Amino acid sequence: MAAPFLPLTRPTIDEETIAGVAEVLRSGGSYAADVEITRPDGAVRQLALRGVATRDAAGAVTGMRGTAADVTELRAAQEALRESEARYRTMIERQNAYFWEERDGQILYMSPQIVTILGYSLERWYREPHFGRSLIH
């Protein structure tokens, strides 16, 4: 027989997560949480927990079934992407030029230098589809 889930992880999972899992067992619902654990060897891992209560034929909650996916590398990649985007944005926004991205006339991104260079507010660029095209002679 497998060891119970909560006693094995209790020392490394916060009380809010434990309370959420306990509520699933009481109410018969489902659960999702992202947690950080420390393995016995000291390694820190990030897990995405998902679970649902199991019931017997009479509908009484008898336990829980779920997954614990190790998302440590995924979270590290997401953080690296956020940092890279921040560096890129900082680099772009410090240039004496403006950059934009548009699709079907709708501005997706407009660097703030456009205000200094052309004199029109960022809000106007985002608010008025095809505004930039009206400036071309």
Coordinates of C-alpha atoms in Angstrom, one line a residue:
M1 CA 0.0 0.0 0.0
A2 CA 1.3 3.5 -0.9
A3 CA 2.2 5.9 1.9
P4 CA -0.2 8.8 2.4
F5 CA 0.5 11.9 0.4
L6 CA 0.2 14.6 3.1
P7 CA 2.4 13.2 5.8
L8 CA 5.3 12.7 3.3
T9 CA 5.1 16.3 2.0
R10 CA 3.8 18.2 5.0
P11 CA 7.3 19.4 6.2
T12 CA 7.9 21.2 2.8
I13 CA 4.5 22.4 1.7
D14 CA 2.9 25.5 3.1
E15 CA -0.2 25.3 5.4
E16 CA -2.5 27.0 2.8
T17 CA -1.8 24.2 0.3
I18 CA -2.4 21.5 2.9
A19 CA -5.6 23.2 3.9
G20 CA -6.7 23.3 0.2
V21 CA -6.1 19.5 -0.2
A22 CA -7.9 18.8 3.1
E23 CA -10.9 20.9 1.8
V24 CA -11.0 18.7 -1.3
L25 CA -11.2 15.6 0.9
R26 CA -14.0 17.2 2.9
S27 CA -16.0 18.7 0.0
G28 CA -15.3 16.2 -2.8
G29 CA -14.0 18.9 -5.2
S30 CA -10.8 19.3 -7.1
Y31 CA -7.6 21.1 -6.4
A32 CA -4.7 22.8 -8.2
A33 CA -1.6 24.4 -6.6
D34 CA 1.9 25.2 -7.4
V35 CA 4.3 24.5 -4.6
E36 CA 8.0 24.5 -3.8
I37 CA 9.4 21.5 -2.0
T38 CA 12.8 20.6 -0.6
R39 CA 13.9 17.0 -1.3
P40 CA 15.8 15.1 1.4
D41 CA 19.0 15.7 -0.5
G42 CA 18.4 19.5 -0.2
A43 CA 17.4 20.1 -3.8
V44 CA 14.5 22.5 -4.2
R45 CA 11.9 21.6 -6.8
Q46 CA 8.7 23.3 -8.0
L47 CA 5.7 21.1 -8.4
A48 CA 2.3 21.7 -10.1
L49 CA -0.2 19.7 -8.0
R50 CA -3.6 18.7 -9.5
G51 CA -6.1 16.5 -7.7
V52 CA -9.7 15.4 -7.5
A53 CA -11.6 13.6 -4.8
T54 CA -12.5 10.0 -5.4
R55 CA -15.9 8.6 -4.3
D56 CA -17.4 5.3 -3.6
A57 CA -20.6 3.9 -5.2
A58 CA -22.7 5.8 -2.6
G59 CA -21.0 9.1 -3.5
A60 CA -19.0 9.4 -0.3
V61 CA -15.5 10.9 -0.6
T62 CA -13.0 8.0 -0.1
G63 CA -9.8 9.7 -1.1
M64 CA -8.0 11.7 -3.7
R65 CA -6.4 11.1 -7.1
G66 CA -4.0 13.5 -8.7
T67 CA -0.7 14.4 -10.2
A68 CA 2.4 16.2 -9.0
A69 CA 4.4 17.4 -12.1
D70 CA 7.9 18.7 -11.6
V71 CA 7.9 22.1 -13.3
T72 CA 11.2 23.3 -12.0
E73 CA 12.9 23.6 -15.5
L74 CA 9.7 25.2 -17.0
R75 CA 9.5 27.8 -14.2
A76 CA 13.3 28.6 -14.7
A77 CA 12.8 29.0 -18.4
Q78 CA 9.7 31.2 -17.9
E79 CA 11.8 33.4 -15.5
A80 CA 14.7 33.6 -17.9
L81 CA 12.3 34.6 -20.7
R82 CA 10.8 37.4 -18.5
E83 CA 14.3 38.6 -17.7
S84 CA 15.3 38.6 -21.3
E85 CA 12.2 40.5 -22.3
A86 CA 12.9 43.1 -19.7
R87 CA 16.4 43.5 -20.9
Y88 CA 15.3 43.8 -24.5
R89 CA 12.5 46.3 -23.6
T90 CA 15.1 48.4 -21.6
M91 CA 17.5 48.4 -24.6
I92 CA 14.7 49.3 -27.1
E93 CA 13.3 52.1 -24.9
R94 CA 16.7 53.7 -24.5
Q95 CA 17.3 54.2 -28.2
N96 CA 16.8 57.5 -30.0
A97 CA 14.4 55.7 -32.3
Y98 CA 10.9 54.3 -32.0
F99 CA 9.9 50.7 -32.6
W100 CA 6.4 49.3 -33.1
E101 CA 4.5 46.2 -33.9
E102 CA 1.1 46.2 -35.5
R103 CA -1.3 43.7 -37.0
D104 CA -4.2 44.6 -39.2
G105 CA -3.8 48.2 -38.3
Q106 CA -3.9 47.6 -34.5
I107 CA -0.8 48.6 -32.6
L108 CA 0.5 45.7 -30.5
Y109 CA 3.5 47.6 -29.2
M110 CA 4.8 51.1 -29.5
S111 CA 7.9 52.3 -27.8
P112 CA 7.5 55.4 -25.7
Q113 CA 10.1 57.4 -27.7
I114 CA 7.4 58.0 -30.3
V115 CA 6.1 60.7 -28.1
T116 CA 9.4 62.6 -28.1
I117 CA 10.1 62.0 -31.8
L118 CA 6.7 62.6 -33.4
G119 CA 4.8 64.3 -30.6
Y120 CA 1.7 62.1 -30.5
S121 CA 0.6 60.4 -27.3
L122 CA 1.0 56.6 -26.9
E123 CA -2.7 56.4 -26.1
R124 CA -3.6 57.8 -29.5
W125 CA -1.5 55.2 -31.3
Y126 CA -3.2 52.4 -29.4
R127 CA -6.7 53.9 -29.5
E128 CA -6.9 54.8 -33.2
P129 CA -6.5 52.0 -35.7
H130 CA -4.4 53.0 -38.8
F131 CA -3.4 56.3 -37.1
G132 CA 0.2 56.0 -38.3
R133 CA -0.9 55.5 -41.9
S134 CA -2.7 58.9 -41.8
L135 CA 0.7 60.6 -41.1
I136 CA 2.3 59.3 -44.4
H137 CA 2.1 61.8 -47.2

